[in-house]
């Protein structure tokens, strides 16, 4: 059985007090979420500790939105996988399209990050997804295959078993345009097929999340697809009631 995961990527939103309020809202409604759905929250680095305090003792897991591609030392402004682990994270989002696009995150860097994260016992939520132009040019399958092969094919099966994949078509992120459930399922099945090329049966065990304008009104249809194992939620994760409603869609 694959793990069902609903993860909230808070991006560069929330002050400490706002983050604490949001986390408290989630804890208060946690009993409304099916037990087999794992909730993960990914606040900004500055809010990991206060949010960790709020969710401590609950089933909600903590994630960072990134980690450094170096272990430690003179890398001003960076936060290492070990630091992320030390504040109570069990997940780390890596390769988000916003990091690829605005911060020059390459597959080469992502291999280093994912290995360091795995070395600390963190589960990477590894993001992939094509841009609008790539879909229009009908090269989206190739783009996704390359994103997977360049990074995940560098892992051992033991390492891969700890990874969660998130398919986030760039054209659906923050745009209000969601991939249809058919489009999402098509890619998710394709991703699982590529993973099977390298990892065989293990591919059936890997959770593949959908992200991109996922909200309470469309989550049910997306989550009903056989290869969609949950969601990576941006905007709708900033409102406790919406995030909980998405998790309840299972
Ligand atoms: P939205 O849900 O705001 O489209 O963002 C999705 C996302 O990028 C999550 O990582």
Short mmCIF file of C-alpha atoms and ligand atoms in Angstrom, two decimals:
data_model
loop_
_atom_site.label_atom_id
_atom_site.label_comp_id
_atom_site.label_asym_id
_atom_site.label_seq_id
_atom_site.Cartn_x
_atom_site.Cartn_y
_atom_site.Cartn_z
CA UNK A 1 0.00 0.00 0.00
CA UNK A 2 1.36 3.38 -1.00
CA UNK A 3 1.32 6.14 1.59
CA UNK A 4 -1.35 8.81 0.96
CA UNK A 5 0.17 12.21 1.58
CA UNK A 6 -1.25 15.72 1.57
CA UNK A 7 1.59 18.20 1.94
CA UNK A 8 1.32 21.96 2.29
CA UNK A 9 4.06 24.07 0.75
CA UNK A 10 3.68 27.43 2.45
CA UNK A 11 6.34 28.96 0.16
CA UNK A 12 7.48 32.47 1.25
CA UNK A 13 4.39 33.12 3.32
CA UNK A 14 3.68 33.48 7.06
CA UNK A 15 5.37 35.37 9.85
CA UNK A 16 6.04 33.37 13.01
CA UNK A 17 2.67 34.30 14.54
CA UNK A 18 0.78 33.54 11.32
CA UNK A 19 2.55 30.19 10.99
CA UNK A 20 1.72 29.26 14.57
CA UNK A 21 -1.95 30.19 14.04
CA UNK A 22 -2.14 28.15 10.84
CA UNK A 23 -0.49 25.13 12.47
CA UNK A 24 -2.86 25.39 15.47
CA UNK A 25 -5.80 25.42 13.06
CA UNK A 26 -4.57 22.19 11.49
CA UNK A 27 -4.02 20.49 14.83
CA UNK A 28 -7.54 21.50 15.94
CA UNK A 29 -9.10 19.80 12.89
CA UNK A 30 -6.79 16.83 12.64
CA UNK A 31 -9.47 14.44 13.92
CA UNK A 32 -11.47 15.23 10.74
CA UNK A 33 -8.72 13.82 8.51
CA UNK A 34 -8.82 10.10 7.59
CA UNK A 35 -6.19 8.23 9.60
CA UNK A 36 -4.47 6.82 6.54
CA UNK A 37 -3.79 10.28 5.09
CA UNK A 38 -0.45 11.71 6.19
CA UNK A 39 -0.39 15.49 6.58
CA UNK A 40 2.90 17.27 6.00
CA UNK A 41 3.53 21.00 6.42
CA UNK A 42 6.43 22.90 4.90
CA UNK A 43 6.72 26.36 6.45
CA UNK A 44 9.61 28.72 5.63
CA UNK A 45 12.88 27.97 7.46
CA UNK A 46 12.26 30.74 10.03
CA UNK A 47 9.01 29.10 11.12
CA UNK A 48 10.11 25.47 11.33
CA UNK A 49 10.87 25.59 15.07
CA UNK A 50 7.65 27.33 16.21
CA UNK A 51 5.54 25.10 13.95
CA UNK A 52 7.42 22.05 15.19
CA UNK A 53 6.42 23.01 18.74
CA UNK A 54 2.74 23.28 17.75
CA UNK A 55 2.55 19.97 15.89
CA UNK A 56 4.73 18.04 18.31
CA UNK A 57 2.99 14.89 19.54
CA UNK A 58 0.53 14.92 16.62
CA UNK A 59 0.70 12.89 13.40
CA UNK A 60 1.48 15.98 11.30
CA UNK A 61 4.97 15.80 9.83
CA UNK A 62 7.31 18.74 9.26
CA UNK A 63 9.15 19.52 6.03
CA UNK A 64 11.50 22.23 4.88
CA UNK A 65 11.16 23.72 1.40
CA UNK A 66 14.80 23.24 0.46
CA UNK A 67 18.22 22.36 1.83
CA UNK A 68 21.78 23.14 0.82
CA UNK A 69 23.86 21.17 -1.66
CA UNK A 70 26.82 21.23 0.73
CA UNK A 71 27.20 19.49 4.06
CA UNK A 72 28.38 22.42 6.21
CA UNK A 73 30.74 25.37 6.40
CA UNK A 74 31.22 28.71 4.69
CA UNK A 75 28.03 28.89 2.61
CA UNK A 76 26.41 32.12 3.81
CA UNK A 77 22.64 32.04 3.77
CA UNK A 78 22.32 28.30 3.24
CA UNK A 79 20.63 25.76 5.51
CA UNK A 80 21.95 22.21 5.57
CA UNK A 81 20.06 18.92 5.58
CA UNK A 82 21.47 18.22 9.05
CA UNK A 83 20.07 21.53 10.36
CA UNK A 84 16.69 20.78 8.82
CA UNK A 85 16.71 17.38 10.47
CA UNK A 86 17.76 18.88 13.81
CA UNK A 87 14.63 21.06 14.04
CA UNK A 88 12.36 18.06 13.64
CA UNK A 89 11.79 17.78 9.89
CA UNK A 90 11.21 14.38 8.40
CA UNK A 91 10.70 15.64 4.83
CA UNK A 92 12.39 18.16 2.55
CA UNK A 93 10.93 19.54 -0.69
CA UNK A 94 13.59 19.46 -3.41
CA UNK A 95 13.58 20.60 -7.01
CA UNK A 96 10.46 22.74 -6.84
CA UNK A 97 9.97 24.50 -10.19
CA UNK A 98 10.29 27.89 -8.47
CA UNK A 99 13.74 26.90 -7.26
CA UNK A 100 14.68 25.51 -10.67
CA UNK A 101 13.42 28.67 -12.38
CA UNK A 102 14.50 31.48 -10.04
CA UNK A 103 17.50 30.00 -8.22
CA UNK A 104 19.27 28.00 -10.88
CA UNK A 105 18.60 24.62 -9.34
CA UNK A 106 20.03 22.06 -11.74
CA UNK A 107 19.79 18.29 -11.73
CA UNK A 108 23.46 18.19 -10.75
CA UNK A 109 22.75 20.26 -7.63
CA UNK A 110 19.65 18.25 -6.90
CA UNK A 111 21.59 15.00 -6.86
CA UNK A 112 23.86 16.47 -4.16
CA UNK A 113 20.91 17.78 -2.17
CA UNK A 114 18.93 14.58 -2.35
CA UNK A 115 21.91 12.49 -1.26
CA UNK A 116 22.63 14.80 1.70
CA UNK A 117 18.96 14.77 2.69
CA UNK A 118 18.79 10.97 2.50
CA UNK A 119 22.01 10.76 4.51
CA UNK A 120 20.23 12.59 7.32
CA UNK A 121 17.24 10.25 7.15
CA UNK A 122 14.98 12.87 5.55
CA UNK A 123 12.43 11.89 2.93
CA UNK A 124 12.81 14.13 -0.11
CA UNK A 125 9.64 15.30 -1.85
CA UNK A 126 11.18 15.54 -5.29
CA UNK A 127 9.32 17.86 -7.66
CA UNK A 128 9.11 17.52 -11.42
CA UNK A 129 6.93 19.13 -14.06
CA UNK A 130 6.88 20.70 -17.48
CA UNK A 131 6.38 24.33 -18.48
CA UNK A 132 3.45 25.45 -20.62
CA UNK A 133 5.60 25.84 -23.73
CA UNK A 134 6.99 22.33 -23.28
CA UNK A 135 3.48 20.89 -23.15
CA UNK A 136 2.44 22.92 -26.19
CA UNK A 137 5.51 21.63 -28.02
CA UNK A 138 4.48 18.13 -27.00
CA UNK A 139 7.83 17.42 -25.31
CA UNK A 140 6.41 17.15 -21.77
CA UNK A 141 7.03 13.41 -21.54
CA UNK A 142 10.69 13.89 -22.51
CA UNK A 143 11.12 16.75 -20.02
CA UNK A 144 9.72 14.66 -17.20
CA UNK A 145 11.73 11.59 -18.14
CA UNK A 146 14.93 13.67 -18.11
CA UNK A 147 14.11 15.28 -14.74
CA UNK A 148 13.62 11.82 -13.23
CA UNK A 149 16.56 10.08 -14.87
CA UNK A 150 19.08 12.85 -14.15
CA UNK A 151 18.40 12.74 -10.43
CA UNK A 152 16.47 9.72 -9.20
CA UNK A 153 18.37 7.22 -11.37
CA UNK A 154 21.47 8.19 -9.34
CA UNK A 155 19.90 6.63 -6.24
CA UNK A 156 20.05 3.09 -4.94
CA UNK A 157 16.77 1.22 -4.49
CA UNK A 158 17.16 1.61 -0.74
CA UNK A 159 17.46 5.38 -1.16
CA UNK A 160 14.62 5.59 -3.68
CA UNK A 161 12.31 3.86 -1.21
CA UNK A 162 12.50 7.00 0.97
CA UNK A 163 11.60 9.42 -1.84
CA UNK A 164 8.19 10.93 -2.59
CA UNK A 165 7.70 12.32 -6.10
CA UNK A 166 5.50 15.37 -6.80
CA UNK A 167 4.29 16.09 -10.33
CA UNK A 168 3.63 19.80 -10.57
CA UNK A 169 2.99 21.08 -14.10
CA UNK A 170 4.42 24.62 -14.01
CA UNK A 171 1.43 25.98 -15.95
CA UNK A 172 -0.87 24.85 -13.15
CA UNK A 173 1.07 26.34 -10.22
CA UNK A 174 -0.62 29.38 -8.72
CA UNK A 175 -2.59 29.94 -11.92
CA UNK A 176 -5.95 28.52 -10.92
CA UNK A 177 -5.65 26.20 -13.94
CA UNK A 178 -5.50 22.61 -12.71
CA UNK A 179 -4.42 19.69 -14.83
CA UNK A 180 -7.48 17.61 -15.59
CA UNK A 181 -7.55 14.32 -13.74
CA UNK A 182 -6.90 12.59 -17.10
CA UNK A 183 -3.82 14.74 -17.78
CA UNK A 184 -2.50 14.20 -14.26
CA UNK A 185 -3.17 10.45 -14.24
CA UNK A 186 -1.47 10.10 -17.63
CA UNK A 187 1.72 11.68 -16.32
CA UNK A 188 1.62 9.91 -12.97
CA UNK A 189 1.36 6.52 -14.70
CA UNK A 190 4.20 7.56 -17.01
CA UNK A 191 6.36 8.58 -14.04
CA UNK A 192 5.71 5.25 -12.35
CA UNK A 193 6.65 3.46 -15.57
CA UNK A 194 9.97 5.29 -15.77
CA UNK A 195 10.72 4.54 -12.14
CA UNK A 196 9.94 0.88 -12.86
CA UNK A 197 12.58 0.86 -15.62
CA UNK A 198 15.25 1.41 -12.99
CA UNK A 199 13.68 0.21 -9.74
CA UNK A 200 11.26 -2.53 -10.86
CA UNK A 201 8.50 -3.42 -8.43
CA UNK A 202 9.57 -0.67 -6.02
CA UNK A 203 7.90 1.82 -8.36
CA UNK A 204 4.55 0.51 -7.15
CA UNK A 205 5.44 1.59 -3.61
CA UNK A 206 6.45 5.17 -4.41
CA UNK A 207 3.91 7.87 -3.56
CA UNK A 208 3.43 10.31 -6.44
CA UNK A 209 1.67 13.54 -5.45
CA UNK A 210 -0.06 16.02 -7.73
CA UNK A 211 0.51 19.76 -7.30
CA UNK A 212 -0.81 22.81 -9.12
CA UNK A 213 -3.97 24.71 -8.14
CA UNK A 214 -5.23 21.74 -6.16
CA UNK A 215 -8.13 22.88 -3.99
CA UNK A 216 -11.11 21.44 -2.11
CA UNK A 217 -13.28 21.60 -5.24
CA UNK A 218 -10.99 19.46 -7.43
CA UNK A 219 -9.04 17.30 -4.97
CA UNK A 220 -11.55 14.48 -4.86
CA UNK A 221 -11.45 13.88 -8.60
CA UNK A 222 -7.65 14.04 -8.70
CA UNK A 223 -7.17 11.75 -5.70
CA UNK A 224 -9.54 9.20 -7.19
CA UNK A 225 -7.02 8.49 -9.97
CA UNK A 226 -5.15 5.21 -9.49
CA UNK A 227 -1.63 6.67 -9.68
CA UNK A 228 -2.27 9.87 -7.73
CA UNK A 229 -1.27 9.32 -4.12
CA UNK A 230 -2.01 12.75 -2.71
CA UNK A 231 -1.20 16.37 -3.26
CA UNK A 232 1.42 19.06 -2.82
CA UNK A 233 -0.65 22.11 -2.06
CA UNK A 234 0.43 25.74 -2.34
CA UNK A 235 -2.15 28.52 -2.01
CA UNK A 236 -4.87 26.35 -0.50
CA UNK A 237 -2.47 25.17 2.23
CA UNK A 238 -2.44 28.67 3.72
CA UNK A 239 -6.01 28.31 4.98
CA UNK A 240 -6.43 25.54 7.55
CA UNK A 241 -10.03 24.77 6.54
CA UNK A 242 -9.11 24.41 2.84
CA UNK A 243 -6.10 22.22 3.56
CA UNK A 244 -8.14 19.99 5.84
CA UNK A 245 -10.94 19.82 3.25
CA UNK A 246 -8.41 18.69 0.64
CA UNK A 247 -7.15 15.96 2.98
CA UNK A 248 -10.75 14.90 3.61
CA UNK A 249 -11.25 14.44 -0.13
CA UNK A 250 -9.69 11.01 0.09
P1 LIG B 1 -0.55 26.13 -5.90
O1 LIG B 1 -1.35 25.09 -5.15
O2 LIG B 1 -0.63 27.49 -5.27
O3 LIG B 1 -0.85 26.12 -7.35
O4 LIG B 1 0.99 25.71 -5.74
C1 LIG B 1 1.37 24.40 -5.97
C2 LIG B 1 2.78 24.25 -5.55
O5 LIG B 1 3.67 24.81 -6.16
C3 LIG B 1 3.07 23.42 -4.38
O6 LIG B 1 4.42 23.16 -4.27
#
